XYZ file of C-alpha atoms in Angstrom:
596
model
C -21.913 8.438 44.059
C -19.293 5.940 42.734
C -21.190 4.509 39.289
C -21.288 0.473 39.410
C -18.635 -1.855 37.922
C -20.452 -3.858 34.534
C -18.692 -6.626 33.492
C -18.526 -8.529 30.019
C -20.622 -11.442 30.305
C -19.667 -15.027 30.510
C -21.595 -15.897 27.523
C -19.045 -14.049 25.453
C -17.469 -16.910 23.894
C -14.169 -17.632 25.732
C -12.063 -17.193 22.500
C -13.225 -14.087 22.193
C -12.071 -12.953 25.571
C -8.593 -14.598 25.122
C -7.887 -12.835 21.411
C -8.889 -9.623 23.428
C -5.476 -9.703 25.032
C -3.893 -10.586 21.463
C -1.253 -7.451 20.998
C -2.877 -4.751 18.885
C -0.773 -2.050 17.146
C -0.142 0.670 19.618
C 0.875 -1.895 22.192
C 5.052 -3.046 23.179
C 5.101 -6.691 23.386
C 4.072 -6.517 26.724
C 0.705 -5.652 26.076
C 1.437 -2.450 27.961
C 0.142 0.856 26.000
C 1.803 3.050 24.369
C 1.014 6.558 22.808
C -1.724 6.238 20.362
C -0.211 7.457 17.567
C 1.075 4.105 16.397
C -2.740 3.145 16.638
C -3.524 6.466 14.781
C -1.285 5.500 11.897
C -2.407 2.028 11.086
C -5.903 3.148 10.928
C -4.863 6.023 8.581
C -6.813 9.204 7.388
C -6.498 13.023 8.838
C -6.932 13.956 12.303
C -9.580 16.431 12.146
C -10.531 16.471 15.703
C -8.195 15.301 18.935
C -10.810 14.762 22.108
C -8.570 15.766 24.880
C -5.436 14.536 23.869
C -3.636 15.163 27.248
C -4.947 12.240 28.445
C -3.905 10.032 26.478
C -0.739 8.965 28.791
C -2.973 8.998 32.281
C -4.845 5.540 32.330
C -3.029 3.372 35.110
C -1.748 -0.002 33.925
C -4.164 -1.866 35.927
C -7.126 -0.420 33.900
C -5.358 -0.928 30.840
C -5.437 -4.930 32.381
C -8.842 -4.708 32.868
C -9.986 -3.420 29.777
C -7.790 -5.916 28.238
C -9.666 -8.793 29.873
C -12.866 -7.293 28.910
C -14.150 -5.874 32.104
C -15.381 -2.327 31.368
C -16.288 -0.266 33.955
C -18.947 2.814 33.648
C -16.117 4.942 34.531
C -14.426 4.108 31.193
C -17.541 4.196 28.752
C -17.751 7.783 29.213
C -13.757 8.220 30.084
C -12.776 11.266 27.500
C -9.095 8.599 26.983
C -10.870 5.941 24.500
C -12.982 8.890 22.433
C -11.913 8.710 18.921
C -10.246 11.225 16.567
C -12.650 12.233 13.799
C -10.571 11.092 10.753
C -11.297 12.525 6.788
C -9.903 9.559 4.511
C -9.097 10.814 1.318
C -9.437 8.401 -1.815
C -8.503 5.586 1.651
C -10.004 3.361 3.446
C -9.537 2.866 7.250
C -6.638 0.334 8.796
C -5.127 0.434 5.703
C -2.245 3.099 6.839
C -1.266 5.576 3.852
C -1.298 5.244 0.499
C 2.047 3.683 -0.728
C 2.939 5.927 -3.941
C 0.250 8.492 -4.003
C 0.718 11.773 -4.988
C 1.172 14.291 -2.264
C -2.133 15.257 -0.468
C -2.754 18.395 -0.734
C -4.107 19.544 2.997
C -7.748 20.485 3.197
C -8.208 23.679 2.201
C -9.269 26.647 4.422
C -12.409 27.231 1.765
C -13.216 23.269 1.085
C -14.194 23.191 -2.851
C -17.733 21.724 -2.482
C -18.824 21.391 -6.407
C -20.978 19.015 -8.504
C -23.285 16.673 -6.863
C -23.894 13.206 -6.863
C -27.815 13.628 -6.618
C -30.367 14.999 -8.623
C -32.068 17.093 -6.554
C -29.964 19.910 -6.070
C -32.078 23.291 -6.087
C -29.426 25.711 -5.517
C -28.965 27.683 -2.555
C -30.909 30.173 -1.066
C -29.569 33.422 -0.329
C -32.240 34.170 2.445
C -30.407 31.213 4.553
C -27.755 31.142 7.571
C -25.300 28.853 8.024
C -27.426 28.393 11.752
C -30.538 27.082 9.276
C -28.534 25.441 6.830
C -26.987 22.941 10.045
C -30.696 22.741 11.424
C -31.725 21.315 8.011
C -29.362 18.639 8.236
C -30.779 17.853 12.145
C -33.986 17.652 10.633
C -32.265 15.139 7.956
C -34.280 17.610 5.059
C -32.118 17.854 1.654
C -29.480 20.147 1.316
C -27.995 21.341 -2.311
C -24.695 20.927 -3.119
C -24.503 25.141 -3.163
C -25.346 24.816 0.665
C -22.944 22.096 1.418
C -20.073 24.598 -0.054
C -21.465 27.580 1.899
C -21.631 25.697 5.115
C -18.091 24.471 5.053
C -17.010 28.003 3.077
C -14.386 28.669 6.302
C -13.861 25.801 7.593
C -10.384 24.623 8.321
C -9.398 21.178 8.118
C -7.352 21.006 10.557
C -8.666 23.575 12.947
C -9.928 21.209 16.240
C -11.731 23.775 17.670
C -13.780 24.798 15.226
C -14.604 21.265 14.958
C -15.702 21.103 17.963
C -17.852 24.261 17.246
C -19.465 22.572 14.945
C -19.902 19.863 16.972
C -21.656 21.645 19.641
C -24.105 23.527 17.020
C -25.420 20.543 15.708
C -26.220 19.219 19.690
C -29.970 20.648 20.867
C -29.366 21.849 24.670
C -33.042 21.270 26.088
C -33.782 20.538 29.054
C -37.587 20.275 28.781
C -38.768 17.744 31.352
C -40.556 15.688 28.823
C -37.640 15.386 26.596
C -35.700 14.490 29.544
C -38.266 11.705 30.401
C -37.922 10.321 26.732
C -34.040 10.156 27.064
C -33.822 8.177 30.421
C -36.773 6.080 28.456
C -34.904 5.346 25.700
C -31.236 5.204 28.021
C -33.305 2.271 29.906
C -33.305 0.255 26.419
C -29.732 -1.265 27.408
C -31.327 -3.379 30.404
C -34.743 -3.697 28.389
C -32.709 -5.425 25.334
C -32.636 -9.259 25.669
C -32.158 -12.227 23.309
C -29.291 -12.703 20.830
C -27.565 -9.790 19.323
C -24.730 -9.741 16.789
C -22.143 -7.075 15.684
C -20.720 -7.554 11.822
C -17.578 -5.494 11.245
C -16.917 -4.582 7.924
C -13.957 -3.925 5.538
C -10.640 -4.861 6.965
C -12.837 -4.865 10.279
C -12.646 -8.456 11.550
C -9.369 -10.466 12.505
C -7.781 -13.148 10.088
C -5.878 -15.617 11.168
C -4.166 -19.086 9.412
C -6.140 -22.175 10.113
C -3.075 -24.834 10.356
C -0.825 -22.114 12.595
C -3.306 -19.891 14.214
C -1.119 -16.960 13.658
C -2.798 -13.898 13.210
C -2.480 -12.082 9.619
C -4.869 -9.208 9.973
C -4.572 -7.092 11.861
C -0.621 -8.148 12.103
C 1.292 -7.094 14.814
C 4.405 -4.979 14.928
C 6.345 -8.329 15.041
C 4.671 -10.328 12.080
C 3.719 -7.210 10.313
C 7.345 -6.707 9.089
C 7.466 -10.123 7.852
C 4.372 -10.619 6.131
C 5.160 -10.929 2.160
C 2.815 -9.995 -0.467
C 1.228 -13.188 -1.278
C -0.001 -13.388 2.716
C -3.854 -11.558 1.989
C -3.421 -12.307 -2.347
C -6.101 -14.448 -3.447
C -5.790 -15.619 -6.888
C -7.480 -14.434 -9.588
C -10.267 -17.978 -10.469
C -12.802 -19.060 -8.471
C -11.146 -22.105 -7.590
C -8.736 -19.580 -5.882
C -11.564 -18.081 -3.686
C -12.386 -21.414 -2.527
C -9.222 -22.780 -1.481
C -8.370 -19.493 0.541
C -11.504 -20.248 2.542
C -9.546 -23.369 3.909
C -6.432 -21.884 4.982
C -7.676 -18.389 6.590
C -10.043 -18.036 8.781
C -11.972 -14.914 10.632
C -12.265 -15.547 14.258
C -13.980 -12.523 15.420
C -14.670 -8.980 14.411
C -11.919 -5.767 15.531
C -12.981 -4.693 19.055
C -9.962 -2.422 19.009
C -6.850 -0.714 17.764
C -4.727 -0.309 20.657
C -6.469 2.353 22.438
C -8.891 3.082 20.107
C -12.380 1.199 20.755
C -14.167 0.154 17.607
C -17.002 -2.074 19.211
C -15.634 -2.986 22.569
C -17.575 -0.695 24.619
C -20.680 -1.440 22.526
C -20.574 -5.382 23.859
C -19.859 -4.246 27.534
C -23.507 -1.959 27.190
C -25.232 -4.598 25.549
C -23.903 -7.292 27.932
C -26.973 -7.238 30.416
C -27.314 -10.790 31.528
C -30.531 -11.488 29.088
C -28.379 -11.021 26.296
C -26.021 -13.288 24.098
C -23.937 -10.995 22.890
C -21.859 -12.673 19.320
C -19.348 -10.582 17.056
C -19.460 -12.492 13.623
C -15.842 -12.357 12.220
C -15.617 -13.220 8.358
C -13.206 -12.962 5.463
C -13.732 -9.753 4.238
C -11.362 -10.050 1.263
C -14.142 -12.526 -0.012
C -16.974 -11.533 -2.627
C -20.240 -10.169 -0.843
C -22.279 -12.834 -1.340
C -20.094 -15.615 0.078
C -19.943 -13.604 3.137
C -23.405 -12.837 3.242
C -23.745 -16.753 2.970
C -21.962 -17.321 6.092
C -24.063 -14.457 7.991
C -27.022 -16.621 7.055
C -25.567 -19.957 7.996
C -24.398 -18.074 11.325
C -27.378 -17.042 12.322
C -29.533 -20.095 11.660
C -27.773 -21.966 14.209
C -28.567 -19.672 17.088
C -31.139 -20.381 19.511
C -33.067 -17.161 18.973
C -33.748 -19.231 15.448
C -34.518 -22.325 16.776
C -37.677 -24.237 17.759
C -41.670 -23.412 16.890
C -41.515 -19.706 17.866
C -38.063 -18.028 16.253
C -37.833 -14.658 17.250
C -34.543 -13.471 15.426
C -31.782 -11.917 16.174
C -30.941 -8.101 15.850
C -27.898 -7.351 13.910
C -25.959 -4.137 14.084
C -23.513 -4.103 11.095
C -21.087 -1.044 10.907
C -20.119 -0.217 7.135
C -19.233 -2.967 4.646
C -20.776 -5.307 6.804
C -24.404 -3.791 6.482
C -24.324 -4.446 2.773
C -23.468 -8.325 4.149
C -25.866 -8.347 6.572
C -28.599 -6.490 4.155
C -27.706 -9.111 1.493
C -28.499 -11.814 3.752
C -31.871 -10.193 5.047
C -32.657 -9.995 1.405
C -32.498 -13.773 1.441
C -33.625 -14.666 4.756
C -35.689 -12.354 6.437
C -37.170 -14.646 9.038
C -33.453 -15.088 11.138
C -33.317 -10.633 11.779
C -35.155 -9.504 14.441
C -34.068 -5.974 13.534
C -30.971 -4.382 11.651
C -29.130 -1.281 12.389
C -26.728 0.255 9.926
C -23.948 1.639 10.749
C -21.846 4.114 8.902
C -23.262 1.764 5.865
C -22.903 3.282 2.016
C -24.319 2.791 -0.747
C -21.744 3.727 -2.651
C -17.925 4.970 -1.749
C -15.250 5.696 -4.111
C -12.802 6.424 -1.860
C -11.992 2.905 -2.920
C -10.413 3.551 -5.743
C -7.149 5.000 -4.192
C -6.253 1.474 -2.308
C -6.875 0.036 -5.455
C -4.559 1.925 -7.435
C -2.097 3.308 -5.102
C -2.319 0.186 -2.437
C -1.637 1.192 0.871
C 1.515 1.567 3.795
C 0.653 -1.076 6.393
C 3.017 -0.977 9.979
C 5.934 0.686 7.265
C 5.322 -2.709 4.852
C 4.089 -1.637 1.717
C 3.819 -5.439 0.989
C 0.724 -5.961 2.820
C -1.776 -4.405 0.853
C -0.192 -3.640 -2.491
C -2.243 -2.674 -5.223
C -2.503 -6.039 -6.698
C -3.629 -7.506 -3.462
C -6.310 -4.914 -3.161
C -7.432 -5.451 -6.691
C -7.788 -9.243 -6.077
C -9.709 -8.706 -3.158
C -13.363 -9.464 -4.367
C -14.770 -7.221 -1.582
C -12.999 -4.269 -2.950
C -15.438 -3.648 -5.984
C -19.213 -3.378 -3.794
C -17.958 0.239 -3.506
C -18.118 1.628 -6.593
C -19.988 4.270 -7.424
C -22.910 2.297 -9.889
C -24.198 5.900 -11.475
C -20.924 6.584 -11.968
C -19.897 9.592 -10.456
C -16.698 10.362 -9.046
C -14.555 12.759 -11.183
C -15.236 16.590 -12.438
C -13.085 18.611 -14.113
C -11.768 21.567 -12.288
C -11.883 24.100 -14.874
C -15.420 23.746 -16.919
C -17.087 21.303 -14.189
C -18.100 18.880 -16.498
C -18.895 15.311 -14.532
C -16.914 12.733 -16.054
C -19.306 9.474 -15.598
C -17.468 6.472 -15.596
C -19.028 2.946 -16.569
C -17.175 1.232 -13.160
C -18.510 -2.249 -13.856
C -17.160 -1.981 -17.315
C -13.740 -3.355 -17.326
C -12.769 -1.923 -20.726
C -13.007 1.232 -18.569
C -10.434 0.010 -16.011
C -7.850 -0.377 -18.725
C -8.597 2.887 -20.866
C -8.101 5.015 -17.407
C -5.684 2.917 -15.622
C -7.527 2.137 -12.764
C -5.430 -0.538 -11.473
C -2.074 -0.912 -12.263
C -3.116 -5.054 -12.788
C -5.231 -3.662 -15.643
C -3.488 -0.981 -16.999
C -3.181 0.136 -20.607
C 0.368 0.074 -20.489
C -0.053 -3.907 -19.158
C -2.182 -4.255 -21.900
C 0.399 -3.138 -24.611
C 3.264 -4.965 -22.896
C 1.122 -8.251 -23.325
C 0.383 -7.917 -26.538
C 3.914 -7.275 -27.301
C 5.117 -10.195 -25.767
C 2.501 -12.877 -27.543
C 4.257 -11.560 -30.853
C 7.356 -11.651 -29.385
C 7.041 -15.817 -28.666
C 8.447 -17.625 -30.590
C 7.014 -20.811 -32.024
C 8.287 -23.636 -29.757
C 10.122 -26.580 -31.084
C 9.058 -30.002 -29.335
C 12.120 -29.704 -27.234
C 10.870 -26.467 -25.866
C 7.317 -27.082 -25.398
C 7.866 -27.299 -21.449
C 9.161 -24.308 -21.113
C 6.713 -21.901 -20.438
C 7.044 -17.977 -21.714
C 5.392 -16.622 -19.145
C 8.825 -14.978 -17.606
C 9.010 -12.537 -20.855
C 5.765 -11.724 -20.744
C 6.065 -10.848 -17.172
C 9.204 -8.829 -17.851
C 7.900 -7.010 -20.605
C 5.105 -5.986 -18.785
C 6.913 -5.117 -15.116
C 9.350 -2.674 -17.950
C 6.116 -0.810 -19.234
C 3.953 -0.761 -15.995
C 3.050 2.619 -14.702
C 5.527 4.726 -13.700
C 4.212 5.341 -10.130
C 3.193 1.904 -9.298
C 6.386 -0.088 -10.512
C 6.113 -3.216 -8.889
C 5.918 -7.248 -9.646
C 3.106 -8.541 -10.439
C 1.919 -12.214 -9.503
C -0.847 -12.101 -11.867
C -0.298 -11.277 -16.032
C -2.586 -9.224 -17.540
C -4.543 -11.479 -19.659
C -5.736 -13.460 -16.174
C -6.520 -10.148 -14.227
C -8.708 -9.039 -17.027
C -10.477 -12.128 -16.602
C -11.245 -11.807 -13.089
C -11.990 -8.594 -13.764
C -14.726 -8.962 -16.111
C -16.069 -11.711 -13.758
C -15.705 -9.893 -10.149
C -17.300 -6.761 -11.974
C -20.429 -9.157 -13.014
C -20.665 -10.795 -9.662
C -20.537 -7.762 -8.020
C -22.919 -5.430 -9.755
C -25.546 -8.776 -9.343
C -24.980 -8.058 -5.552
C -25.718 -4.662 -5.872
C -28.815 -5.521 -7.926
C -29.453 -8.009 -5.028
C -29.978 -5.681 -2.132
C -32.846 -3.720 -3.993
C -36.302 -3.518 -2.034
C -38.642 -6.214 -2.939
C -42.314 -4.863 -1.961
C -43.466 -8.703 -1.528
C -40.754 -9.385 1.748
C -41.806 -8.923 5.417
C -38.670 -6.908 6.239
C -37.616 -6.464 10.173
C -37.743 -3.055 11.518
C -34.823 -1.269 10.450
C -32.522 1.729 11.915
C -30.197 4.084 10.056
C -26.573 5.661 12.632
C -24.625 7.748 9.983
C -22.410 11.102 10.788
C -23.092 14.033 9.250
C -20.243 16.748 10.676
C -17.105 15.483 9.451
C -15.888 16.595 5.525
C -15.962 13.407 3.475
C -14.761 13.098 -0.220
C -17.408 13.067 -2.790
C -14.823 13.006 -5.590
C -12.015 14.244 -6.958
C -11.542 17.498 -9.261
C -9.022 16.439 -12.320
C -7.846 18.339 -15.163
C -9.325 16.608 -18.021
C -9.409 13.258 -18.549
C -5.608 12.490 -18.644
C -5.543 13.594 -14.989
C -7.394 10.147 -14.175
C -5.054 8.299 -16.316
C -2.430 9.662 -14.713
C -4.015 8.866 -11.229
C -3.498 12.812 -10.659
C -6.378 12.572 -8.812
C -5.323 14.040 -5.346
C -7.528 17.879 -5.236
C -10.948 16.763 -3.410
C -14.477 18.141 -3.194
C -16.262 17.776 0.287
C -19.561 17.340 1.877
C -21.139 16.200 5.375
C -20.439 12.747 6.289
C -18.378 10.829 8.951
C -15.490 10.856 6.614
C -15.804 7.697 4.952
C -19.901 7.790 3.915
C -21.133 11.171 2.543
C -24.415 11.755 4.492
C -26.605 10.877 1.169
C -24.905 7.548 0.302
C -26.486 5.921 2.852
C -28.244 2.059 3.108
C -30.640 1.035 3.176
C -32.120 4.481 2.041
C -30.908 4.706 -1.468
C -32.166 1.417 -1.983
C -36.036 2.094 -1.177
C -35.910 0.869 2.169
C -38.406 2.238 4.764
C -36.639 2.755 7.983
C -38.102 3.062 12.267
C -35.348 5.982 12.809
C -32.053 7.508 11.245
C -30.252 9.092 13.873
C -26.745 11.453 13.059
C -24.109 11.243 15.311
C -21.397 13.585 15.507
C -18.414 10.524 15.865
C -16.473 9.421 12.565
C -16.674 6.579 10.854
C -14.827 4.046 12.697
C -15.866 5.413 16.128
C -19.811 5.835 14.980
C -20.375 2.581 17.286
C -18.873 3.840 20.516
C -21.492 6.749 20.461
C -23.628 4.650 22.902
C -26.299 7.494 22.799
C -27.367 7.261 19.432
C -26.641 3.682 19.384
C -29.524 3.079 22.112
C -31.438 5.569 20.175
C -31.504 2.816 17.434
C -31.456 0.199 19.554
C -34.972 1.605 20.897
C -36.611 2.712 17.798
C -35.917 -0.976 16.608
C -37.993 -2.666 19.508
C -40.735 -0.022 19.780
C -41.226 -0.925 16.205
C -41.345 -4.518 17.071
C -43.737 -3.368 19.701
C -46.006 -1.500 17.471
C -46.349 -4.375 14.782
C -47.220 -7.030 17.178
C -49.896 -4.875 18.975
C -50.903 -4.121 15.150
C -50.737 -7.667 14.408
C -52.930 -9.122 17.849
C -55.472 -6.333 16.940
């Protein structure tokens, strides 16, 4: 039987359909598509797994003009074309291309070196255990040592698809009892049950930014403004006043539905799009500290007409990474305007930032897009840091080196950022004994050239670049950001006294993901020789214990593993609807707790 045509609904703000058709990178001008390896490249990482790759070519052009005008068919939610690669970032972050002068990556390793932990309950591994029981402790989501981790990974090669795929398959029960079946076409039926407003929060680098007076798009650029962008397009200043006065020139439209081929949420609004929904992606300036984007999500959502009136019901938010610890933030605050909250892909912790912010990153071949500095000036950049620490362990005696992050003397004693490095440090101080004492006549001129010099002449020697920012400033900002941010963090603690809305964990848990990095010594992460990686289970972003709201004391209705990576966790419309129902039978059970 021929499966039914679903549209997107009408009340999908018109905009929203019109930016749809916008021309994404793995498109020609045209709009027409081309292979996805363009898209592949801006969103960066490893290919770990390829989902039928020889069919990437076959999609007729009139699809591709449907899809683009936001008509999904059933056909194409389970069409094997838009599944994802499962991508392994190493010290990256995704849509940010590669890194722009880091050291060569070493490939993953046919025996991945799984050492130290970053928890404290690590019991060691028992002998007496298969690598079959060691995968159905993870289903069961019961703790698994650090020893285990290594021995389940022991032969696995990175770049091995099939064996991926293995794995893939070992972690999926095939039941067919008839009362499990019943539960799955109960909980499938959640995506006509589902009604009210629902909103989808992208999260870093995952919404669209565009120029308020021109309206031309700056993230993600396309292949003809992405060669043109300079590095001062995403830089925001290093005062607060700067902050503010970027809100007035850039703007966020909408959240990334796609990457050329590659869905990110789009098929996720078609499913929820049921004609008793009001479906809303909230776009925002991700470049901005937390909790002026968690400020917004508040603002947002207390002008929608689930929120309105003597009865407000709410409206469930599904936020995919970064934008859970937004969303979270602004639960914290307002509890009343969430019906529910799903997490998605959502850490607590992830220091894979670290590379971008000392390497930058290789946008659409313009290393000018995301340099370093910019990276370091984005406010957003520091919520990932890892707050106990933990990151680096040196390869020969495993010692953990734990690192004081929201310390910025740390930053400049290990070169974190070249902004902050020692070497800056020096070359400032060198230049306010160089200046001379001004005579009256010189007084206007300001010495901020030499200084600049001095310090572009002793920078690190594999991040030589200009900086728009001296030292003395970016310290500043530093110490500030760090302060703001680890208040954040604080922030999204659980508070015992709140009347929290049922809440629903998606994370992966069968893709490798960086835990840290093995140095040697500590002049290895001076040197930023920090490019030989340890591994665990995660979607290659979020290790599978970093998770929100978890690590933060939260109490949740369901966490539910997917195998999909990180940026494709919300196209795996299963699990999704799995959340989707634990979330309202939640609901369900406290109101019939509630009327007695």
């Amino acid at each position: 039987m021929k499966k039914a045509r679903s549209t997107m609904s009408d009340n999908l703000q018109s905009s929203e359909a019109t930016e749809d058709t916008e021309y994404f990178p793995g498109q020609h001008a045209d709009g027409s598509d081309v292979s996805s390896d363009a898209a592949q490249s801006f969103i960066g990482g490893s290919s770990v797994v390829s989902a039928h790759p020889e069919h990437h070519h076959q999609e007729t052009s009139s699809k591709d003009e449907q899809l683009e005008n936001n008509q999904v068919t059933t056909d194409d939610l389970e069409s094997s074309h838009y599944k994802n690669e499962h991508k392994i970032f190493t010290f990256s972050l995704p849509f940010g291309g590669n890194a722009i002068h880091f050291p060569s990556i070493k490939q993953i390793r046919q025996n991945l070196p799984i050492i130290g932990s970053n928890d404290t309950d690590d019991r060691g591994y028992d002998p007496t255990l298969s690598r079959h029981e060691i995968k159905q402790k993870l289903k069961r989501q019961q703790s698994v040592s650090t020893i285990e981790e290594s021995f389940l990974f022991k032969d696995l090669k990175g770049v091995d698809n099939g064996r991926f795929r293995a794995v893939k398959k070992a972690f999926t029960p095939a039941i067919s009892i008839p009362s499990l079946i019943d539960e799955k076409r109960k909980k499938e039926s959640v995506w006509d049950q589902i009604e009210g407003e629902v909103v989808i929060l992208g999260g870093y680098r995952g919404s669209v930014l565009k120029e308020t007076e021109t309206n031309n798009r700056l993230w993600i650029p396309s292949f003809k403004t992405g060669l043109n962008l300079n590095k001062k397009t995403l830089l925001i200043g290093p005062n607060d006043e700067d902050e503010i006065e970027v809100q007035k020139h850039i703007y966020s439209p909408k959240t990334l539905n796609h990457v050329g081929p590659v869905d990110i949420t789009r098929k996720l609004r078609a499913k929820l799009t049921n004609g008793k929904t009001n479906v809303h992606t909230f776009g925002y300036d991700w470049r901005l500290s937390c909790d002026i984007s968690s400020q917004k999500v508040i603002e947002f959502l207390a002008k929608l007409k689930c929120n309105q009136g003597s009865n407000p019901k709410g409206a469930i938010v599904i936020a995919h990474s970064m934008g859970g610890l937004v969303a979270h933030h602004a639960m914290q605050q307002r509890p009343d305007l969430f019906r529910g909250l799903i997490y998605v892909g959502v850490p607590s912790m992830c220091p894979n930032v670290l590379g971008p912010i000392r390497y930058g990153d290789t946008v659409l071949f313009n290393n000018k897009i995301l340099t370093p500095e910019i990276n370091f000036f984005m406010r957003s950049s520091f919520v990932f840091l890892p707050e106990d620490g933990r990151c680096f362990i040196d390869k020969k005696t495993h010692e953990q080196y734990n690192l004081d992050y929201f310390d910025p003397q740390t930053w400049v004693e290990y070169n974190l950022s070249p902004a902050v490095a020692k070497s800056r440090q020096k070359a400032s101080a060198k230049a306010a004994k160089l200046e001379p004492v001004k005579s009256p006549i010189l007084k206007g001129i300001d010495s901020f050239d030499m200084k600049r010099s001095l310090s572009l002449r002793s920078s690190h020697k594999s991040t030589a670049e200009e900086f728009n920012v001296s030292f003395d400033e970016s310290y500043a900002y530093l110490s500030r950001t760090l302060k703001r941010t680890k208040k954040f963090l604080d922030d999204l603690k659980y508070d015992p006294e709140k009347k929290y809305p049922p809440l629903a964990i998606v994370y992966g848990d069968q893709v490798p993901t960086v835990r840290g990095a093995r140095v040697d010594g500590v002049a290895d992460i001076k040197n930023g020789n920090y490019d030989d990686f340890f591994y665990g289970p995660g979607d290659g972003v979020v290790h599978h214990k970093w998770l929100m709201p978890e690590r933060r004391g939260f109490p949740v209705a369901a966490k539910l593993s997917s195998g999909e990576g990180h940026i494709s966790l919300m196209t795996d419309l299963e699990t999704m609807g799995d959340a989707l129902f634990a979330v309202l039978q939640e609901e369900k059970a406290r109101l019939s707790a509630r009327d007695g």
